[in-house]
Amino acid sequence: MKKSILSVFLVLVLFSCKTAVKIPAQKPLYEVLVQQNDGGGNINFYEILSEPNEIKMLLNDEKLKGKISTTDVQQSNFVILNMGEKPTGGYAITVENVVETDKEIVIQVKELKPEPGAMLIQQISYPYTVVKVNSKKEIIIK
């Protein structure tokens, strides 16, 4: 009787001592780091930062502090989307869709405009967005 209770106890102890297998968390393909309606460039342009010296300048930006690490410089690309000067508030630029193919990353950009008749701040704005792409593949912007 004691042997059978001991056997059951040992079996329970052995099965309860399994090791946890850690599966590394997969990063999303892209992350919008900053999306602001003011603070961007004067003209409408998209810039792809892929070289380490280009990306390092983002490490010093106040709005991006804590969102970019030094390892991102080697493993990621960054895209700056500038909508240019707009006459009022209510404008935004954002990522509508991102698709990864064997050779490239295709980013579809969407420019948002205020609804007609909407109450808007009467101040010139400069909408922009900064996107981190967790890949070093070539980036195509549409």
mmCIF file with all atom_site columns, C-alpha atoms in Angstrom:
data_model
loop_
_atom_site.group_PDB
_atom_site.id
_atom_site.type_symbol
_atom_site.label_atom_id
_atom_site.label_alt_id
_atom_site.label_comp_id
_atom_site.label_asym_id
_atom_site.label_entity_id
_atom_site.label_seq_id
_atom_site.pdbx_PDB_ins_code
_atom_site.Cartn_x
_atom_site.Cartn_y
_atom_site.Cartn_z
_atom_site.occupancy
_atom_site.B_iso_or_equiv
_atom_site.pdbx_formal_charge
_atom_site.auth_seq_id
_atom_site.auth_comp_id
_atom_site.auth_asym_id
_atom_site.auth_atom_id
_atom_site.pdbx_PDB_model_num
ATOM 1   C CA . MET A 1 1   ? 0.000   0.000  0.000   1.00 0.00 ? 1   MET A CA 1
ATOM 2   C CA . LYS A 1 2   ? 2.804   2.389  0.935   1.00 0.00 ? 2   LYS A CA 1
ATOM 3   C CA . LYS A 1 3   ? 4.607   1.563  -2.333  1.00 0.00 ? 3   LYS A CA 1
ATOM 4   C CA . SER A 1 4   ? 1.559   2.377  -4.445  1.00 0.00 ? 4   SER A CA 1
ATOM 5   C CA . ILE A 1 5   ? 0.986   5.708  -2.651  1.00 0.00 ? 5   ILE A CA 1
ATOM 6   C CA . LEU A 1 6   ? 4.688   6.516  -3.039  1.00 0.00 ? 6   LEU A CA 1
ATOM 7   C CA . SER A 1 7   ? 4.537   5.560  -6.736  1.00 0.00 ? 7   SER A CA 1
ATOM 8   C CA . VAL A 1 8   ? 1.540   7.793  -7.348  1.00 0.00 ? 8   VAL A CA 1
ATOM 9   C CA . PHE A 1 9   ? 3.215   10.631 -5.483  1.00 0.00 ? 9   PHE A CA 1
ATOM 10  C CA . LEU A 1 10  ? 6.419   10.273 -7.533  1.00 0.00 ? 10  LEU A CA 1
ATOM 11  C CA . VAL A 1 11  ? 4.462   10.211 -10.799 1.00 0.00 ? 11  VAL A CA 1
ATOM 12  C CA . LEU A 1 12  ? 2.587   13.356 -9.804  1.00 0.00 ? 12  LEU A CA 1
ATOM 13  C CA . VAL A 1 13  ? 5.800   15.119 -8.837  1.00 0.00 ? 13  VAL A CA 1
ATOM 14  C CA . LEU A 1 14  ? 7.515   14.160 -12.086 1.00 0.00 ? 14  LEU A CA 1
ATOM 15  C CA . PHE A 1 15  ? 4.635   15.329 -14.281 1.00 0.00 ? 15  PHE A CA 1
ATOM 16  C CA . SER A 1 16  ? 4.273   18.586 -12.395 1.00 0.00 ? 16  SER A CA 1
ATOM 17  C CA . CYS A 1 17  ? 7.953   19.451 -12.945 1.00 0.00 ? 17  CYS A CA 1
ATOM 18  C CA . LYS A 1 18  ? 7.802   20.179 -16.648 1.00 0.00 ? 18  LYS A CA 1
ATOM 19  C CA . THR A 1 19  ? 9.972   22.914 -18.097 1.00 0.00 ? 19  THR A CA 1
ATOM 20  C CA . ALA A 1 20  ? 8.402   25.887 -19.792 1.00 0.00 ? 20  ALA A CA 1
ATOM 21  C CA . VAL A 1 21  ? 9.376   26.340 -23.418 1.00 0.00 ? 21  VAL A CA 1
ATOM 22  C CA . LYS A 1 22  ? 9.771   29.999 -24.290 1.00 0.00 ? 22  LYS A CA 1
ATOM 23  C CA . ILE A 1 23  ? 8.645   30.884 -27.763 1.00 0.00 ? 23  ILE A CA 1
ATOM 24  C CA . PRO A 1 24  ? 10.159  34.180 -28.854 1.00 0.00 ? 24  PRO A CA 1
ATOM 25  C CA . ALA A 1 25  ? 7.526   36.839 -29.442 1.00 0.00 ? 25  ALA A CA 1
ATOM 26  C CA . GLN A 1 26  ? 7.269   37.723 -33.106 1.00 0.00 ? 26  GLN A CA 1
ATOM 27  C CA . LYS A 1 27  ? 7.483   41.433 -33.795 1.00 0.00 ? 27  LYS A CA 1
ATOM 28  C CA . PRO A 1 28  ? 4.756   43.001 -35.922 1.00 0.00 ? 28  PRO A CA 1
ATOM 29  C CA . LEU A 1 29  ? 5.775   43.872 -39.470 1.00 0.00 ? 29  LEU A CA 1
ATOM 30  C CA . TYR A 1 30  ? 5.451   47.583 -38.752 1.00 0.00 ? 30  TYR A CA 1
ATOM 31  C CA . GLU A 1 31  ? 4.732   49.986 -35.906 1.00 0.00 ? 31  GLU A CA 1
ATOM 32  C CA . VAL A 1 32  ? 3.503   53.579 -36.086 1.00 0.00 ? 32  VAL A CA 1
ATOM 33  C CA . LEU A 1 33  ? 5.824   55.322 -33.620 1.00 0.00 ? 33  LEU A CA 1
ATOM 34  C CA . VAL A 1 34  ? 4.515   58.882 -33.921 1.00 0.00 ? 34  VAL A CA 1
ATOM 35  C CA . GLN A 1 35  ? 1.505   60.362 -35.699 1.00 0.00 ? 35  GLN A CA 1
ATOM 36  C CA . GLN A 1 36  ? 1.137   64.112 -35.166 1.00 0.00 ? 36  GLN A CA 1
ATOM 37  C CA . ASN A 1 37  ? -0.876  66.814 -36.874 1.00 0.00 ? 37  ASN A CA 1
ATOM 38  C CA . ASP A 1 38  ? 1.919   69.322 -36.395 1.00 0.00 ? 38  ASP A CA 1
ATOM 39  C CA . GLY A 1 39  ? 5.708   69.253 -36.499 1.00 0.00 ? 39  GLY A CA 1
ATOM 40  C CA . GLY A 1 40  ? 6.363   67.780 -39.957 1.00 0.00 ? 40  GLY A CA 1
ATOM 41  C CA . GLY A 1 41  ? 8.015   69.235 -43.030 1.00 0.00 ? 41  GLY A CA 1
ATOM 42  C CA . ASN A 1 42  ? 6.832   72.145 -45.195 1.00 0.00 ? 42  ASN A CA 1
ATOM 43  C CA . ILE A 1 43  ? 6.386   69.995 -48.305 1.00 0.00 ? 43  ILE A CA 1
ATOM 44  C CA . ASN A 1 44  ? 4.714   66.659 -49.020 1.00 0.00 ? 44  ASN A CA 1
ATOM 45  C CA . PHE A 1 45  ? 7.380   63.930 -49.104 1.00 0.00 ? 45  PHE A CA 1
ATOM 46  C CA . TYR A 1 46  ? 8.128   60.406 -47.910 1.00 0.00 ? 46  TYR A CA 1
ATOM 47  C CA . GLU A 1 47  ? 11.582  59.475 -46.687 1.00 0.00 ? 47  GLU A CA 1
ATOM 48  C CA . ILE A 1 48  ? 12.930  55.959 -46.127 1.00 0.00 ? 48  ILE A CA 1
ATOM 49  C CA . LEU A 1 49  ? 15.729  55.694 -43.570 1.00 0.00 ? 49  LEU A CA 1
ATOM 50  C CA . SER A 1 50  ? 17.675  52.469 -43.990 1.00 0.00 ? 50  SER A CA 1
ATOM 51  C CA . GLU A 1 51  ? 21.290  53.394 -43.312 1.00 0.00 ? 51  GLU A CA 1
ATOM 52  C CA . PRO A 1 52  ? 22.531  53.274 -39.695 1.00 0.00 ? 52  PRO A CA 1
ATOM 53  C CA . ASN A 1 53  ? 23.787  56.891 -39.773 1.00 0.00 ? 53  ASN A CA 1
ATOM 54  C CA . GLU A 1 54  ? 20.339  58.077 -40.963 1.00 0.00 ? 54  GLU A CA 1
ATOM 55  C CA . ILE A 1 55  ? 18.507  56.079 -38.296 1.00 0.00 ? 55  ILE A CA 1
ATOM 56  C CA . LYS A 1 56  ? 20.809  57.201 -35.471 1.00 0.00 ? 56  LYS A CA 1
ATOM 57  C CA . MET A 1 57  ? 19.470  60.750 -35.770 1.00 0.00 ? 57  MET A CA 1
ATOM 58  C CA . LEU A 1 58  ? 16.039  59.435 -34.717 1.00 0.00 ? 58  LEU A CA 1
ATOM 59  C CA . LEU A 1 59  ? 17.502  58.251 -31.405 1.00 0.00 ? 59  LEU A CA 1
ATOM 60  C CA . ASN A 1 60  ? 17.862  61.905 -30.337 1.00 0.00 ? 60  ASN A CA 1
ATOM 61  C CA . ASP A 1 61  ? 14.269  62.918 -31.159 1.00 0.00 ? 61  ASP A CA 1
ATOM 62  C CA . GLU A 1 62  ? 12.244  63.723 -28.008 1.00 0.00 ? 62  GLU A CA 1
ATOM 63  C CA . LYS A 1 63  ? 9.009   62.216 -29.375 1.00 0.00 ? 63  LYS A CA 1
ATOM 64  C CA . LEU A 1 64  ? 10.772  58.959 -30.274 1.00 0.00 ? 64  LEU A CA 1
ATOM 65  C CA . LYS A 1 65  ? 12.737  58.452 -27.039 1.00 0.00 ? 65  LYS A CA 1
ATOM 66  C CA . GLY A 1 66  ? 12.044  54.991 -25.652 1.00 0.00 ? 66  GLY A CA 1
ATOM 67  C CA . LYS A 1 67  ? 10.450  53.846 -28.913 1.00 0.00 ? 67  LYS A CA 1
ATOM 68  C CA . ILE A 1 68  ? 13.686  53.130 -30.793 1.00 0.00 ? 68  ILE A CA 1
ATOM 69  C CA . SER A 1 69  ? 16.582  51.062 -29.507 1.00 0.00 ? 69  SER A CA 1
ATOM 70  C CA . THR A 1 70  ? 20.146  50.805 -30.747 1.00 0.00 ? 70  THR A CA 1
ATOM 71  C CA . THR A 1 71  ? 19.401  47.287 -32.065 1.00 0.00 ? 71  THR A CA 1
ATOM 72  C CA . ASP A 1 72  ? 16.653  48.757 -34.280 1.00 0.00 ? 72  ASP A CA 1
ATOM 73  C CA . VAL A 1 73  ? 19.364  50.610 -36.172 1.00 0.00 ? 73  VAL A CA 1
ATOM 74  C CA . GLN A 1 74  ? 20.679  47.253 -37.444 1.00 0.00 ? 74  GLN A CA 1
ATOM 75  C CA . GLN A 1 75  ? 17.382  45.322 -37.746 1.00 0.00 ? 75  GLN A CA 1
ATOM 76  C CA . SER A 1 76  ? 14.741  47.832 -38.905 1.00 0.00 ? 76  SER A CA 1
ATOM 77  C CA . ASN A 1 77  ? 14.025  50.519 -41.466 1.00 0.00 ? 77  ASN A CA 1
ATOM 78  C CA . PHE A 1 78  ? 12.103  53.705 -40.755 1.00 0.00 ? 78  PHE A CA 1
ATOM 79  C CA . VAL A 1 79  ? 9.727   55.725 -42.904 1.00 0.00 ? 79  VAL A CA 1
ATOM 80  C CA . ILE A 1 80  ? 8.893   59.389 -42.387 1.00 0.00 ? 80  ILE A CA 1
ATOM 81  C CA . LEU A 1 81  ? 5.637   60.470 -44.020 1.00 0.00 ? 81  LEU A CA 1
ATOM 82  C CA . ASN A 1 82  ? 5.196   64.246 -44.349 1.00 0.00 ? 82  ASN A CA 1
ATOM 83  C CA . MET A 1 83  ? 1.910   65.700 -45.604 1.00 0.00 ? 83  MET A CA 1
ATOM 84  C CA . GLY A 1 84  ? 3.319   69.204 -46.016 1.00 0.00 ? 84  GLY A CA 1
ATOM 85  C CA . GLU A 1 85  ? 1.823   72.532 -44.984 1.00 0.00 ? 85  GLU A CA 1
ATOM 86  C CA . LYS A 1 86  ? -1.970  72.522 -44.513 1.00 0.00 ? 86  LYS A CA 1
ATOM 87  C CA . PRO A 1 87  ? -4.142  75.627 -43.963 1.00 0.00 ? 87  PRO A CA 1
ATOM 88  C CA . THR A 1 88  ? -5.985  74.295 -40.884 1.00 0.00 ? 88  THR A CA 1
ATOM 89  C CA . GLY A 1 89  ? -6.045  71.414 -38.435 1.00 0.00 ? 89  GLY A CA 1
ATOM 90  C CA . GLY A 1 90  ? -7.921  68.217 -39.247 1.00 0.00 ? 90  GLY A CA 1
ATOM 91  C CA . TYR A 1 91  ? -5.366  66.738 -41.645 1.00 0.00 ? 91  TYR A CA 1
ATOM 92  C CA . ALA A 1 92  ? -3.429  63.524 -41.005 1.00 0.00 ? 92  ALA A CA 1
ATOM 93  C CA . ILE A 1 93  ? -1.211  61.079 -42.834 1.00 0.00 ? 93  ILE A CA 1
ATOM 94  C CA . THR A 1 94  ? -1.213  57.407 -41.909 1.00 0.00 ? 94  THR A CA 1
ATOM 95  C CA . VAL A 1 95  ? -0.379  53.884 -43.045 1.00 0.00 ? 95  VAL A CA 1
ATOM 96  C CA . GLU A 1 96  ? -3.377  52.193 -44.640 1.00 0.00 ? 96  GLU A CA 1
ATOM 97  C CA . ASN A 1 97  ? -1.792  48.826 -45.433 1.00 0.00 ? 97  ASN A CA 1
ATOM 98  C CA . VAL A 1 98  ? 1.587   47.060 -45.376 1.00 0.00 ? 98  VAL A CA 1
ATOM 99  C CA . VAL A 1 99  ? 2.352   43.940 -47.399 1.00 0.00 ? 99  VAL A CA 1
ATOM 100 C CA . GLU A 1 100 ? 5.548   41.889 -47.264 1.00 0.00 ? 100 GLU A CA 1
ATOM 101 C CA . THR A 1 101 ? 6.680   40.009 -50.361 1.00 0.00 ? 101 THR A CA 1
ATOM 102 C CA . ASP A 1 102 ? 9.765   37.838 -50.848 1.00 0.00 ? 102 ASP A CA 1
ATOM 103 C CA . LYS A 1 103 ? 11.893  40.837 -51.842 1.00 0.00 ? 103 LYS A CA 1
ATOM 104 C CA . GLU A 1 104 ? 10.208  43.986 -50.521 1.00 0.00 ? 104 GLU A CA 1
ATOM 105 C CA . ILE A 1 105 ? 7.790   45.717 -48.167 1.00 0.00 ? 105 ILE A CA 1
ATOM 106 C CA . VAL A 1 106 ? 4.978   47.682 -49.853 1.00 0.00 ? 106 VAL A CA 1
ATOM 107 C CA . ILE A 1 107 ? 3.466   50.472 -47.765 1.00 0.00 ? 107 ILE A CA 1
ATOM 108 C CA . GLN A 1 108 ? 0.187   52.054 -48.819 1.00 0.00 ? 108 GLN A CA 1
ATOM 109 C CA . VAL A 1 109 ? -0.187  55.584 -47.414 1.00 0.00 ? 109 VAL A CA 1
ATOM 110 C CA . LYS A 1 110 ? -3.481  57.360 -46.765 1.00 0.00 ? 110 LYS A CA 1
ATOM 111 C CA . GLU A 1 111 ? -3.877  61.125 -46.463 1.00 0.00 ? 111 GLU A CA 1
ATOM 112 C CA . LEU A 1 112 ? -6.870  62.168 -44.373 1.00 0.00 ? 112 LEU A CA 1
ATOM 113 C CA . LYS A 1 113 ? -8.637  65.496 -44.943 1.00 0.00 ? 113 LYS A CA 1
ATOM 114 C CA . PRO A 1 114 ? -11.191 67.196 -42.716 1.00 0.00 ? 114 PRO A CA 1
ATOM 115 C CA . GLU A 1 115 ? -14.882 66.763 -43.483 1.00 0.00 ? 115 GLU A CA 1
ATOM 116 C CA . PRO A 1 116 ? -16.495 69.722 -45.294 1.00 0.00 ? 116 PRO A CA 1
ATOM 117 C CA . GLY A 1 117 ? -18.050 72.087 -42.764 1.00 0.00 ? 117 GLY A CA 1
ATOM 118 C CA . ALA A 1 118 ? -16.107 70.604 -39.819 1.00 0.00 ? 118 ALA A CA 1
ATOM 119 C CA . MET A 1 119 ? -15.072 72.921 -36.981 1.00 0.00 ? 119 MET A CA 1
ATOM 120 C CA . LEU A 1 120 ? -11.301 73.244 -37.335 1.00 0.00 ? 120 LEU A CA 1
ATOM 121 C CA . ILE A 1 121 ? -8.496  75.077 -35.635 1.00 0.00 ? 121 ILE A CA 1
ATOM 122 C CA . GLN A 1 122 ? -7.523  77.983 -37.868 1.00 0.00 ? 122 GLN A CA 1
ATOM 123 C CA . GLN A 1 123 ? -3.809  77.403 -37.706 1.00 0.00 ? 123 GLN A CA 1
ATOM 124 C CA . ILE A 1 124 ? -1.349  76.159 -40.300 1.00 0.00 ? 124 ILE A CA 1
ATOM 125 C CA . SER A 1 125 ? -0.421  72.541 -39.565 1.00 0.00 ? 125 SER A CA 1
ATOM 126 C CA . TYR A 1 126 ? 2.297   70.146 -40.746 1.00 0.00 ? 126 TYR A CA 1
ATOM 127 C CA . PRO A 1 127 ? 1.028   66.549 -40.296 1.00 0.00 ? 127 PRO A CA 1
ATOM 128 C CA . TYR A 1 128 ? 3.549   63.725 -40.205 1.00 0.00 ? 128 TYR A CA 1
ATOM 129 C CA . THR A 1 129 ? 3.957   60.091 -39.187 1.00 0.00 ? 129 THR A CA 1
ATOM 130 C CA . VAL A 1 130 ? 7.043   58.031 -38.323 1.00 0.00 ? 130 VAL A CA 1
ATOM 131 C CA . VAL A 1 131 ? 6.834   54.275 -39.003 1.00 0.00 ? 131 VAL A CA 1
ATOM 132 C CA . LYS A 1 132 ? 9.240   51.547 -37.921 1.00 0.00 ? 132 LYS A CA 1
ATOM 133 C CA . VAL A 1 133 ? 9.390   48.574 -40.319 1.00 0.00 ? 133 VAL A CA 1
ATOM 134 C CA . ASN A 1 134 ? 10.783  45.474 -38.610 1.00 0.00 ? 134 ASN A CA 1
ATOM 135 C CA . SER A 1 135 ? 12.665  44.342 -41.704 1.00 0.00 ? 135 SER A CA 1
ATOM 136 C CA . LYS A 1 136 ? 15.669  45.405 -43.761 1.00 0.00 ? 136 LYS A CA 1
ATOM 137 C CA . LYS A 1 137 ? 13.968  44.581 -47.073 1.00 0.00 ? 137 LYS A CA 1
ATOM 138 C CA . GLU A 1 138 ? 13.537  47.273 -49.705 1.00 0.00 ? 138 GLU A CA 1
ATOM 139 C CA . ILE A 1 139 ? 10.534  49.534 -49.050 1.00 0.00 ? 139 ILE A CA 1
ATOM 140 C CA . ILE A 1 140 ? 8.119   50.704 -51.746 1.00 0.00 ? 140 ILE A CA 1
ATOM 141 C CA . ILE A 1 141 ? 5.648   53.469 -50.872 1.00 0.00 ? 141 ILE A CA 1
ATOM 142 C CA . LYS A 1 142 ? 2.372   53.851 -52.756 1.00 0.00 ? 142 LYS A CA 1
#
